[in-house]
Short mmCIF file of C-alpha atoms in Angstrom, two decimals:
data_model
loop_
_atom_site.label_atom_id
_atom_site.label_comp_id
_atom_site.label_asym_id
_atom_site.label_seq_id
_atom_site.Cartn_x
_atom_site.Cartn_y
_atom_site.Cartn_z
CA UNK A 497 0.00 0.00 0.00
CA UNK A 498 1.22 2.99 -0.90
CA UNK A 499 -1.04 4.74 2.68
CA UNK A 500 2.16 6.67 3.39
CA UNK A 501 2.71 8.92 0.73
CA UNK A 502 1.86 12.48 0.56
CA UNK A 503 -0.83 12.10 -1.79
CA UNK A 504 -2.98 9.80 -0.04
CA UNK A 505 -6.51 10.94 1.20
CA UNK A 506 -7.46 8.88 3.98
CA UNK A 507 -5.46 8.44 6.77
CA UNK A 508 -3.91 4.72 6.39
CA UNK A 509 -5.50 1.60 8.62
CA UNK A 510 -4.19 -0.36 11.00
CA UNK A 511 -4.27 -2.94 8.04
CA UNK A 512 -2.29 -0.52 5.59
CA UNK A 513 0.34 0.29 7.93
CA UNK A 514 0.69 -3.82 8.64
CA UNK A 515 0.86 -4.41 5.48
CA UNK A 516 3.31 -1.23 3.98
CA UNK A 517 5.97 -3.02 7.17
CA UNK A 518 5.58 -5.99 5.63
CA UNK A 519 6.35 -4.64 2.36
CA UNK A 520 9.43 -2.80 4.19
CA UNK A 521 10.74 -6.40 5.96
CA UNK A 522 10.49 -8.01 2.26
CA UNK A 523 12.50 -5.20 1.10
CA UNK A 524 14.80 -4.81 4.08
CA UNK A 525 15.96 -8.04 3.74
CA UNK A 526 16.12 -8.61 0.02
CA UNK A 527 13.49 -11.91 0.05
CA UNK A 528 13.26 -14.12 -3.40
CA UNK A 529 10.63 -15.35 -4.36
CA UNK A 530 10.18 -18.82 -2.45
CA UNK A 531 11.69 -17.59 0.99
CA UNK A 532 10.23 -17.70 4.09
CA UNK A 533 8.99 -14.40 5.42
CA UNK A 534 8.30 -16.33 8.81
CA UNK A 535 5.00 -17.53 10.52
CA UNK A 536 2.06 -15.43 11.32
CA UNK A 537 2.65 -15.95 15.17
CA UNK A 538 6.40 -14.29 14.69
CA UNK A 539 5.38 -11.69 11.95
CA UNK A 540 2.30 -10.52 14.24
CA UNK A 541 4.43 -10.34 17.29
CA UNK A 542 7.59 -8.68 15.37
CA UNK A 543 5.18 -5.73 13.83
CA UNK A 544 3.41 -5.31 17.01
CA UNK A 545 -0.02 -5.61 15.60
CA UNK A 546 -2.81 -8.73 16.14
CA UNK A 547 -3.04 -11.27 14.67
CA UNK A 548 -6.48 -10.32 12.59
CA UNK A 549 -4.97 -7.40 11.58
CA UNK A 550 -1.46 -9.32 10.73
CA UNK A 551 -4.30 -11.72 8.72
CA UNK A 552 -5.59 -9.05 6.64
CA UNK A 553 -2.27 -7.47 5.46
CA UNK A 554 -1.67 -11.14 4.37
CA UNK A 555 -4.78 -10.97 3.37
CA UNK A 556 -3.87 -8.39 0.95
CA UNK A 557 -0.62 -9.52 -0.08
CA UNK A 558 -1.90 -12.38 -1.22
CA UNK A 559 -4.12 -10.64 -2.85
CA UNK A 560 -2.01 -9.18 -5.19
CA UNK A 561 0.47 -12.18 -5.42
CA UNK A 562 2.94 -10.82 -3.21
CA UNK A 563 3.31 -13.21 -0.77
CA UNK A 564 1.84 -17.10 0.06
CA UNK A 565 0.71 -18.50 2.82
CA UNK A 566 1.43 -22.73 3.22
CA UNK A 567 0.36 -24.79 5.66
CA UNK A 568 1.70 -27.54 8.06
CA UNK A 569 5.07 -27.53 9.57
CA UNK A 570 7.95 -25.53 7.38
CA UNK A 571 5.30 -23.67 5.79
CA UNK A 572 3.78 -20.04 6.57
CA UNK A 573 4.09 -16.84 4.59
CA UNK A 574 6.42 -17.11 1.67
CA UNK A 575 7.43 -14.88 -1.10
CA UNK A 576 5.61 -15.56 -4.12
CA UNK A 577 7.05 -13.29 -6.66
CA UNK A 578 9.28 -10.39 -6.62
CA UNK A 579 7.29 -6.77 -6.30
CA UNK A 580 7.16 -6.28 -10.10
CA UNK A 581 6.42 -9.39 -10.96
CA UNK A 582 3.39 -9.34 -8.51
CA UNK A 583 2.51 -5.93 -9.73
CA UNK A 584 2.35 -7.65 -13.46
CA UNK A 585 0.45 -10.66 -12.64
CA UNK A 586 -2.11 -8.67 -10.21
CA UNK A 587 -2.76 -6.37 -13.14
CA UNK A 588 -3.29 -9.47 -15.49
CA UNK A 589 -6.14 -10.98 -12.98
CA UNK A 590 -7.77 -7.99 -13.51
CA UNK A 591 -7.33 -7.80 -17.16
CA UNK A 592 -8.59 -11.29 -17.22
CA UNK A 593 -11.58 -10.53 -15.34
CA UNK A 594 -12.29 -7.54 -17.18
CA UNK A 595 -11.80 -8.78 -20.49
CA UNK A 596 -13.95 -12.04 -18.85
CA UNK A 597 -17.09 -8.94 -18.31
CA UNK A 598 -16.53 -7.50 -21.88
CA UNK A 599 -15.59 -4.10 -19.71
CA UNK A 600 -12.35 -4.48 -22.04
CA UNK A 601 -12.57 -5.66 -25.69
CA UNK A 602 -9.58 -7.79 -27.23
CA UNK A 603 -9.56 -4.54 -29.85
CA UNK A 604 -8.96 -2.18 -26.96
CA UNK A 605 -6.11 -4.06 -25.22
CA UNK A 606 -4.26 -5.01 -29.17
CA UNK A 607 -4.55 -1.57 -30.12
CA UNK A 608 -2.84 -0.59 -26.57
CA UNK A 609 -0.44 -2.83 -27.45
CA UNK A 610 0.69 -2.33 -30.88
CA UNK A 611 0.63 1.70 -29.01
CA UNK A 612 3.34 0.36 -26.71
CA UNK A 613 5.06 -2.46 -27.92
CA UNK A 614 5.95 -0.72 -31.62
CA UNK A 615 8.21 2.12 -29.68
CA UNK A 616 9.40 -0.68 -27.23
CA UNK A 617 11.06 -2.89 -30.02
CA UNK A 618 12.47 0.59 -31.79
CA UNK A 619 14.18 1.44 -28.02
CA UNK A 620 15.13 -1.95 -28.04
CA UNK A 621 17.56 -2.31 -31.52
CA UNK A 622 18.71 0.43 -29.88
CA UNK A 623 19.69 -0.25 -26.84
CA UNK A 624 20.76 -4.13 -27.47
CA UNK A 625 23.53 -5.45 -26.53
CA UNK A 626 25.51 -9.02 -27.15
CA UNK A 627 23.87 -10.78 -24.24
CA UNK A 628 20.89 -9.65 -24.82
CA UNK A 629 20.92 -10.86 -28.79
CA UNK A 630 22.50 -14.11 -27.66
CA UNK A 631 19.30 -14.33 -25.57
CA UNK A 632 16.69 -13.12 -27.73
CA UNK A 633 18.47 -15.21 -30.66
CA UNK A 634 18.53 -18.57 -28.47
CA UNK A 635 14.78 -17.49 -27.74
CA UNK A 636 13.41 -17.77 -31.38
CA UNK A 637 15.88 -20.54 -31.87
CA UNK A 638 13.90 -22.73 -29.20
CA UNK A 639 10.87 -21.87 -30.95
CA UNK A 640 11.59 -22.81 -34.24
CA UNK A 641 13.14 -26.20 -32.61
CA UNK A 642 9.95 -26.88 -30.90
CA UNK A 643 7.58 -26.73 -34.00
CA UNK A 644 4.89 -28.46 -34.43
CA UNK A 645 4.52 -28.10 -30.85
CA UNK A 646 2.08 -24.79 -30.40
CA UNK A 647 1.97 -24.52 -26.98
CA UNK A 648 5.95 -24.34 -26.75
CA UNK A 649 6.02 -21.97 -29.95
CA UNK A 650 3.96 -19.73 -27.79
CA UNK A 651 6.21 -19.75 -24.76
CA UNK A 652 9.00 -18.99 -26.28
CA UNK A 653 7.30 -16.29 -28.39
CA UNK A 654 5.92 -14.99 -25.14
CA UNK A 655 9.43 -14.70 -23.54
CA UNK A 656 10.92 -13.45 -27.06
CA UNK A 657 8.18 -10.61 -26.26
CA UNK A 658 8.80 -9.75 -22.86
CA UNK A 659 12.72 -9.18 -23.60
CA UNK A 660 11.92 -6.92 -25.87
CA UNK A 661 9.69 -5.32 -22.94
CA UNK A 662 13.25 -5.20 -20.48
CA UNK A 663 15.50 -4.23 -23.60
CA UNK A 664 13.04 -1.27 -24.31
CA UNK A 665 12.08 0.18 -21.66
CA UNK A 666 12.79 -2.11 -18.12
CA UNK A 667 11.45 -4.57 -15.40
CA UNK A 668 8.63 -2.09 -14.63
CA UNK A 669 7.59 -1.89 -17.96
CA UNK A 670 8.19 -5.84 -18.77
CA UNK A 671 6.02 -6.34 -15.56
CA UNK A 672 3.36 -3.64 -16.42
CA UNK A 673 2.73 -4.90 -20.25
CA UNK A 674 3.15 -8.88 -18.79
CA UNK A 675 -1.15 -8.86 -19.42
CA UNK A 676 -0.26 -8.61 -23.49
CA UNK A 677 1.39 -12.30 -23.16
CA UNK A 678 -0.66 -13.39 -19.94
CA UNK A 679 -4.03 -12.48 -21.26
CA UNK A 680 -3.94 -10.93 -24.77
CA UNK A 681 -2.18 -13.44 -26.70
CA UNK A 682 -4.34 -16.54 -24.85
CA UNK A 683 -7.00 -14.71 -26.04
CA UNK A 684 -6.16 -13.68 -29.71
CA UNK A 685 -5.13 -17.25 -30.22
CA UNK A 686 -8.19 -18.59 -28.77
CA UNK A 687 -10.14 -16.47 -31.79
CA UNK A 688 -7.50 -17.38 -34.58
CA UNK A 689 -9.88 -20.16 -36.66
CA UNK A 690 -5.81 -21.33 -37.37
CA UNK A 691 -2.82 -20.40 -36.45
CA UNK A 692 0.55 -20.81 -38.84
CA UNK A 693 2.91 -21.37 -36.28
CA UNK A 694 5.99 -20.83 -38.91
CA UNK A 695 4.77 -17.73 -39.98
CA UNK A 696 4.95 -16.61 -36.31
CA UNK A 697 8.58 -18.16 -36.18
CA UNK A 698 9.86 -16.27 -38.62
CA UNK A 699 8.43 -12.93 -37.99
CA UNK A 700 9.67 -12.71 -34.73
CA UNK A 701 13.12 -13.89 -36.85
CA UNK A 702 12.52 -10.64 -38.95
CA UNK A 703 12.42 -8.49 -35.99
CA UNK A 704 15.29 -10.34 -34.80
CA UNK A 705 17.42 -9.19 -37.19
CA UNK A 706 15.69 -6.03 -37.55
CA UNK A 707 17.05 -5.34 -33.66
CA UNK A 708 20.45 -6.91 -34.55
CA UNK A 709 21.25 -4.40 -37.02
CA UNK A 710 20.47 -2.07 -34.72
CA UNK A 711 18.16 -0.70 -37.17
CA UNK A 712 15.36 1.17 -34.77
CA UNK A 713 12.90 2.47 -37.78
CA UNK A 714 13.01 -1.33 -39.48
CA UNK A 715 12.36 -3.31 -36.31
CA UNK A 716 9.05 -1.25 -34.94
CA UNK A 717 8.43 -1.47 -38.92
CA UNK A 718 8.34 -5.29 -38.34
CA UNK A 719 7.03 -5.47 -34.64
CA UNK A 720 3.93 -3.25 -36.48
CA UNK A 721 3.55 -6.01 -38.88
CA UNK A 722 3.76 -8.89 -36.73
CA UNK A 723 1.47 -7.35 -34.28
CA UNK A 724 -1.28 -6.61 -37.46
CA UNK A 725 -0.83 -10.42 -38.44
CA UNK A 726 -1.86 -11.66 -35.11
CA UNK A 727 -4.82 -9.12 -34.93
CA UNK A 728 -5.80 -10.19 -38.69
CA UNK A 729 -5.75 -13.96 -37.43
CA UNK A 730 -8.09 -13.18 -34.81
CA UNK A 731 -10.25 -10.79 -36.67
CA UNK A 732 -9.89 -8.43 -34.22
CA UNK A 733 -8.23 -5.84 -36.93
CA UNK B 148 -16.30 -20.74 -8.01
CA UNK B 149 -15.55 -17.39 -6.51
CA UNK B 150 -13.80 -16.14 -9.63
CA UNK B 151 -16.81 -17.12 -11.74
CA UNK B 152 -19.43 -15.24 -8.74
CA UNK B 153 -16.64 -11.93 -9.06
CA UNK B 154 -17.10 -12.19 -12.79
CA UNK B 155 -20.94 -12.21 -13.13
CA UNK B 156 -20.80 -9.19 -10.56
CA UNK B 157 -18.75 -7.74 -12.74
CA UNK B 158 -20.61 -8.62 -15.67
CA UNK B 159 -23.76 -6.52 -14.05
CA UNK B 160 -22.09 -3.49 -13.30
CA UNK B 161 -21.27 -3.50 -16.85
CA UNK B 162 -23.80 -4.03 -18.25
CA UNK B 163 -26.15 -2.11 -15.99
CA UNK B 164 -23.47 0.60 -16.73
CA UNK B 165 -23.19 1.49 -12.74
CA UNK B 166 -21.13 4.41 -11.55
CA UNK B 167 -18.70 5.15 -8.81
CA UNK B 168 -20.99 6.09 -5.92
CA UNK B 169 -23.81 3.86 -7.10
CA UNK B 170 -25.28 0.77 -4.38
CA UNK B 171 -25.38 -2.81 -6.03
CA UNK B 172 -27.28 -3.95 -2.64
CA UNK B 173 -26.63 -5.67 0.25
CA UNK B 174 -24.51 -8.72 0.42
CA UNK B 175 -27.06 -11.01 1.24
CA UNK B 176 -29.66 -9.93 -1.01
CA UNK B 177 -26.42 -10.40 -4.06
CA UNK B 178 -25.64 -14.05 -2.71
CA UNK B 179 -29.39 -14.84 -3.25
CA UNK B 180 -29.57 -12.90 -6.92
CA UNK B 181 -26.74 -14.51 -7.64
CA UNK B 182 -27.87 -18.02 -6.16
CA UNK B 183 -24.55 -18.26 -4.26
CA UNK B 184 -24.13 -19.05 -0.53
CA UNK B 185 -23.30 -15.90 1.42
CA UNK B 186 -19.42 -16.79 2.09
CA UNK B 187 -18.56 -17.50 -1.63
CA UNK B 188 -20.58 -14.01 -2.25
CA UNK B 189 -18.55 -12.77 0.54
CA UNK B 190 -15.28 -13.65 -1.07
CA UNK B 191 -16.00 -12.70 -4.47
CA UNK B 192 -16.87 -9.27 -2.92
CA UNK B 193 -13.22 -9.04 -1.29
CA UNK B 194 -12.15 -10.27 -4.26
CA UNK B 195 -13.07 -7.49 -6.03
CA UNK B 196 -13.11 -4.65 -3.36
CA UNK B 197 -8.67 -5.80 -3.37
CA UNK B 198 -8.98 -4.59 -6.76
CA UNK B 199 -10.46 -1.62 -5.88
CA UNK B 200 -13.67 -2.28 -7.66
CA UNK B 201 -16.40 -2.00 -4.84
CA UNK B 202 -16.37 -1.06 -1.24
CA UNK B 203 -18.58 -2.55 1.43
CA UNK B 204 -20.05 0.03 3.75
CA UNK B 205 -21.92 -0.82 7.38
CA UNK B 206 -24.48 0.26 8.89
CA UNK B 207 -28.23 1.06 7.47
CA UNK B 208 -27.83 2.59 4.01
CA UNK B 209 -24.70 0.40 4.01
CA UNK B 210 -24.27 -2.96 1.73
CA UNK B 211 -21.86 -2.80 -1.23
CA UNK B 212 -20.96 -0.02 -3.55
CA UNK B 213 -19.34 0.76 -6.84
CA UNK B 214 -16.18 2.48 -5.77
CA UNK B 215 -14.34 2.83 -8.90
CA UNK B 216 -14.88 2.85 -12.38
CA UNK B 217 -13.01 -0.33 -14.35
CA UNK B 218 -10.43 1.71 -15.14
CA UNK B 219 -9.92 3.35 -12.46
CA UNK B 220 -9.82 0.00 -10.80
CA UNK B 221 -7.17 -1.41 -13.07
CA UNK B 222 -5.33 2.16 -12.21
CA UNK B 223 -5.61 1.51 -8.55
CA UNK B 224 -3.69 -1.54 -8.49
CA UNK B 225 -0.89 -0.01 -10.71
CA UNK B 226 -0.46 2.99 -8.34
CA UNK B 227 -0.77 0.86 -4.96
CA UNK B 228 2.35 -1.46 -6.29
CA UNK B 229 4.13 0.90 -7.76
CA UNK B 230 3.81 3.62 -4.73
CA UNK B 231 4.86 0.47 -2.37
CA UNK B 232 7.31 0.27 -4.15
CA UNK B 233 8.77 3.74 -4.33
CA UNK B 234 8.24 3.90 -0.56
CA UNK B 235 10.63 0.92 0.44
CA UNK B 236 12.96 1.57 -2.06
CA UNK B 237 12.42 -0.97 -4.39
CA UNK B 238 12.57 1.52 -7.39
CA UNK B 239 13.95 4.65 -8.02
CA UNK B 240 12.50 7.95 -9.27
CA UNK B 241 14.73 7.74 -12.78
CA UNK B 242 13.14 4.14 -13.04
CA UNK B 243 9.61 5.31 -13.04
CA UNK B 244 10.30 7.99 -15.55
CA UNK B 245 11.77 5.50 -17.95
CA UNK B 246 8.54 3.75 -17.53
CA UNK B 247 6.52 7.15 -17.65
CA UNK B 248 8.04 7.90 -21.30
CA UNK B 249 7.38 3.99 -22.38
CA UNK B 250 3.73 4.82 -21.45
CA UNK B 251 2.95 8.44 -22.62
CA UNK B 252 4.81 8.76 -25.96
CA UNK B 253 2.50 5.81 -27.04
CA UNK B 254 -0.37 7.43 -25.41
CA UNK B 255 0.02 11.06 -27.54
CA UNK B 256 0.61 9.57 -30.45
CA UNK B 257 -2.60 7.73 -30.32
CA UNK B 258 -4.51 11.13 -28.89
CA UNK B 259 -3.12 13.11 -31.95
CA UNK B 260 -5.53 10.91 -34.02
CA UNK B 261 -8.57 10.94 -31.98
CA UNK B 262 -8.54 13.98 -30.13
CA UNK B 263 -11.80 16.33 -30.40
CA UNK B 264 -12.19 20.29 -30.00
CA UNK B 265 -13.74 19.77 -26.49
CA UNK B 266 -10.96 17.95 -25.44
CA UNK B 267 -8.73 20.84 -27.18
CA UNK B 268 -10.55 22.92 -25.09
CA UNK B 269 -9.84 21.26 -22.12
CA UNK B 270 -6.48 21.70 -22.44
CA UNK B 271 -6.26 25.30 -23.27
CA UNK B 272 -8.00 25.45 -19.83
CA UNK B 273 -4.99 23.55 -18.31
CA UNK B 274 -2.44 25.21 -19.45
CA UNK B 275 -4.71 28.73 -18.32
CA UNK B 276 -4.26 27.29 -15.19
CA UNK B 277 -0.68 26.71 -14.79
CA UNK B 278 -0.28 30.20 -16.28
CA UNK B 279 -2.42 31.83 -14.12
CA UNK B 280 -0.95 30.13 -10.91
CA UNK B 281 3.00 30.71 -10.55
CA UNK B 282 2.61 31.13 -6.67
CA UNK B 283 -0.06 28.80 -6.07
CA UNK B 284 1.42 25.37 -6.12
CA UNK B 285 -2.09 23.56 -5.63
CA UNK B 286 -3.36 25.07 -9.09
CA UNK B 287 -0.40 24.45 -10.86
CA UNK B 288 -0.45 21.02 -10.30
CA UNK B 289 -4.43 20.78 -10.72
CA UNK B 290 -3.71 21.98 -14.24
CA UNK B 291 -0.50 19.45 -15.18
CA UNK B 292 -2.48 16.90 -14.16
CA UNK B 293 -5.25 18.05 -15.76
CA UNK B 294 -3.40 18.11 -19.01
CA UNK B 295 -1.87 14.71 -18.75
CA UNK B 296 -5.48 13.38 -18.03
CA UNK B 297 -7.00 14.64 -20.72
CA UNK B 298 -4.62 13.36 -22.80
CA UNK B 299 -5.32 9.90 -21.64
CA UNK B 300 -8.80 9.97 -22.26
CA UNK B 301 -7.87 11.61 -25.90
CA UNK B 302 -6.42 8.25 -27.05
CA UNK B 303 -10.06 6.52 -26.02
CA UNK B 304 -8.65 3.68 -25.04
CA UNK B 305 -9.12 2.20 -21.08
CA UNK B 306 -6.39 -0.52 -20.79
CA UNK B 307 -3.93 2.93 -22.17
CA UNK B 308 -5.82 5.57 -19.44
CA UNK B 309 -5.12 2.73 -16.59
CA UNK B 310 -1.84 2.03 -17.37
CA UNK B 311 -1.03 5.79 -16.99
CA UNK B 312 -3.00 6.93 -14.40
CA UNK B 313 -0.52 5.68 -11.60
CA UNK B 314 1.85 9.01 -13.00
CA UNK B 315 -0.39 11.26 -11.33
CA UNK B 316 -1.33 8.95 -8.06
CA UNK B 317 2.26 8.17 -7.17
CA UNK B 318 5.12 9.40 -9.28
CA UNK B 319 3.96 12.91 -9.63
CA UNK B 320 3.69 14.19 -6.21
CA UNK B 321 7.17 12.77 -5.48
CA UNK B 322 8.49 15.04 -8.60
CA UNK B 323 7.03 17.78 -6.78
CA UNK B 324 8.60 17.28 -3.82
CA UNK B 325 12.28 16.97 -5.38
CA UNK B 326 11.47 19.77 -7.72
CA UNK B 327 10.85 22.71 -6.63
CA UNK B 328 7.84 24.29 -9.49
CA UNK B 329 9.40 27.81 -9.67
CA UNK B 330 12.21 26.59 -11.39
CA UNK B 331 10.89 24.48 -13.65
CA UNK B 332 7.40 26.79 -14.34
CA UNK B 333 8.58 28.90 -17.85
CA UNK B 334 10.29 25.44 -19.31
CA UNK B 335 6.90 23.43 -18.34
CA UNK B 336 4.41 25.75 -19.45
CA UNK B 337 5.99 26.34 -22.78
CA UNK B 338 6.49 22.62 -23.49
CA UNK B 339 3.11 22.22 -22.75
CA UNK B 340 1.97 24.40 -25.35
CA UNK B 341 4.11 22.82 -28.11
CA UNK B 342 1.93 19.15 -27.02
CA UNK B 343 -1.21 20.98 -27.32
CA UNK B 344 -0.16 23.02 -30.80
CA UNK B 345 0.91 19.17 -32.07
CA UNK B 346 -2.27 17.91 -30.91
CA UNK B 347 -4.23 20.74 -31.97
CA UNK B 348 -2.93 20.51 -35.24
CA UNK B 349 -3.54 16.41 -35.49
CA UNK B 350 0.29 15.93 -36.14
CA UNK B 351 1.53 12.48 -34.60
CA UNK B 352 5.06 13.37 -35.08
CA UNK B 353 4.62 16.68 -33.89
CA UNK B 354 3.08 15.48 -30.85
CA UNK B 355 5.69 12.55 -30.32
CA UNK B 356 8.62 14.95 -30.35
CA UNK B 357 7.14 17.16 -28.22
CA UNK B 358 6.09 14.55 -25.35
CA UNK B 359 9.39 13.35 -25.57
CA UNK B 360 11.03 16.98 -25.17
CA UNK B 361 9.24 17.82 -22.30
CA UNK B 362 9.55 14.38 -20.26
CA UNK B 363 13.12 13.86 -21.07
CA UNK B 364 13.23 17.76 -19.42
CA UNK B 365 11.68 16.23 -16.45
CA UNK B 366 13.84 13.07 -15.83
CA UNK B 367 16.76 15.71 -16.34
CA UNK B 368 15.42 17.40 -13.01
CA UNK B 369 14.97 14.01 -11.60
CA UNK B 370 18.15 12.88 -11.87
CA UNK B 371 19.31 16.36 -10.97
CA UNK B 372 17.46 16.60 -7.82
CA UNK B 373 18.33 12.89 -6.75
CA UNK B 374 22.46 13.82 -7.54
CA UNK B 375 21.89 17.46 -5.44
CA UNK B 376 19.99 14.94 -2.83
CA UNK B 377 22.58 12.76 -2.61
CA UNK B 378 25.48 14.96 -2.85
CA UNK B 379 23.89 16.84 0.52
CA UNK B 380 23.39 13.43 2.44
#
């Protein structure tokens, strides 16, 4: 919760201020996801607070994908993903659900992202480096290995998307835009009467080599293409 | 089972087109509508109220209520993470403006092709206000945010207005407070007359460039600011 900043209306709960410690303690002590924050006994006596109010910080937390809480001996309240990459999969719930409600329309959210991602890739030829082309190269490489095998071609294609998301811009912005692969592309694929795999392959090829010339203009150029493709499959363009 | 209840809830306010402010009923009342048992009701509600959708108020009068609109709910959740984060440290001022510019350079672009006189409008009003208030902080930030908001709702698109809105909930105010606006006032107001000449003339390139000017002039006082900051500490 964010209760403690200067812009904030209403004076922060018992529950906000629980839960912006526990946010400080994760921090503090540089938790991965999987550690062990503690148990709820500990945690409730080391903020001071009780342990309902210690239950609906968690409560919270959990909420958002922060933290988990397990069971049984060796369990309690663990990490469950780093802060952005709670931040990117709380956001996708809630795409999900509002996608789920028509409040969103599969239009709405490609057009937002053929707004964002088409810049992205440009920042990205731009900013690449050999690591990061060894990477995004072994990425589409894996794909192309694992044809006919869709639902691997799509995971790679997903990750070859959310480099371009770190290269671009950075975590923040791979995290926010994580609902184009978690929810979008599920989505768009789920409308596609077929899907040509290859085709797929080798686009994201094009805008491989787009980025590894460094060539900014030809790689959102491509990006803008593939992105149309999909949206043409899908009939959502 | 409670992810299919918050989804039909959701589904309702949708398509009953309710407002912030407006009563859905009580939660008892919604399990039976629903034909739900009152805890999986109950859950779907919390479900929902963590995403800032609906609030549950006691009391008579009380039950649950629309508290945001969707995107403004989608919004929510970007500025409560990302304002946790900035208070603990987990990211840094120069971080969120790299994320700021990923954001709002797509966002004008797209407004330069939709945008409409009454939204024109609305921005001449802005920037009136920034002018008119060099000594009264409160009004010049009323109007910048005005601006960027109206921008926003320029492109017509809701998953592009959430993902920006968290500028003005959490990284904005912190600008503020590391830079102080009489410095920055001249600069700001006549950058943000160049946007709204791009926009007014429905030039996409125009209205990229001159975005980019003025938030690349505002991570410069960032990262100035945070090096002064530092330097003093």
């Amino acid at each position: 919760m964010c209760g403690l900043g200067p812009d904030r209306k209403r004076p922060p709960s018992a529950t906000d201020l629980a839960t912006a410690q526990l946010h400080a303690m994760i921090q503090a002590r540089q938790l991965q996801p999987g550690e062990r924050l503690g148990r709820e006994e500990e945690l409730a006596a080391e903020l001071g607070v009780s342990r309902f109010v210690l239950r609906e910080a968690l409560r919270q937390l959990e909420s958002t994908r922060l933290i988990r809480r397990m069971k049984g001996p060796g369990g309690g309240v663990i990490v469950a993903n780093t802060f952005e990459a709670s931040i990117g999969r709380s956001v996708s719930d809630s795409v999900a659900r509002l996608l789920n409600a028509r409040a969103l329309t599969p239009r709405e959210l490609l057009e937002a992202r053929v707004a964002i991602e088409v810049p992205l890739t440009g920042a990205a030829a731009l900013a690449v480096d050999a690591d990061a082309l060894r990477e995004l190269s072994s990425s589409v490489s894996r794909a192309e290995e694992a044809l006919p095998d869709g639902e691997r071609v799509a995971s790679c294609g997903a990750t070859f998307h959310r480099m371009i998301g770190v290269l671009g811009g950075n975590r923040i912005v791979e995290s926010i835009t994580a609902w184009m692969f978690d929810v979008l592309q599920p989505e768009l694929d789920r409308l596609s009467t077929r899907i040509d795999d290859r085709a797929v392959v080798d686009q994201h090829r094009e805008i491989l080599h787009c980025i590894e010339r460094r060539d900014a203009a030809a790689a959102e150029e491509a990006m803008s293409h593939h992105l149309e493709y999909l949206g043409k499959l899908a009939r959502v363009f | 089972m409670t992810e299919q209840v918050a989804d039909a809830v959701l589904t309702r306010i949708q398509q009953e087109r309710l407002q912030p402010g407006d009563r859905l009923g009580r939660e008892q009342a919604l399990a039976q509508e629903f034909g739900v048992s009152r805890p999986t009701m109950r859950e779907a509600i919390r479900l929902l109220s963590s995403g800032g959708l609906l609030r549950a108020a006691k009391g008579p009068g009380g039950g649950i209520f629309v508290e945001r609109t969707i995107a403004e709910g989608l919004s929510h959740l970007l500025s409560d993470g990302l304002g946790s984060m900035l208070d603990v440290d987990a990211v840094s001022l120069d971080e969120l403006m790299h994320v700021r510019i990923a954001v709002e350079i797509p966002i004008v672009r797209v407004a330069a092709e939709r945008i409409d006189d009454a939204q024109i409008a609305e921005l001449e009003a802005a920037i009136a206000s920034i002018e008119a208030g060099p000594h009264d902080e409160r009004q010049v930030r009323e109007g910048d945010r005005r601006f960027h908001q109206t921008i926003a709702q320029a492109s017509d698109n809701l998953m592009l207005q959430a993902i920006v809105g968290w500028v003005f909930d959490v990284l904005q105010p912190r600008l503020y407070f590391a830079i102080p606006p009489p410095t920055v006032e001249d600069v700001v107001v006549r950058q943000h007359r160049a946007i709204l000449d791009a926009l007014a003339a429905r030039d996409v390139a125009a209205a990229e460039q001159a975005m980019r000017a003025h938030l690349d002039h505002l991570r410069d006082l960032t990262t100035g600011a945070a090096a002064t900051t530092a330097g003093a500490s």
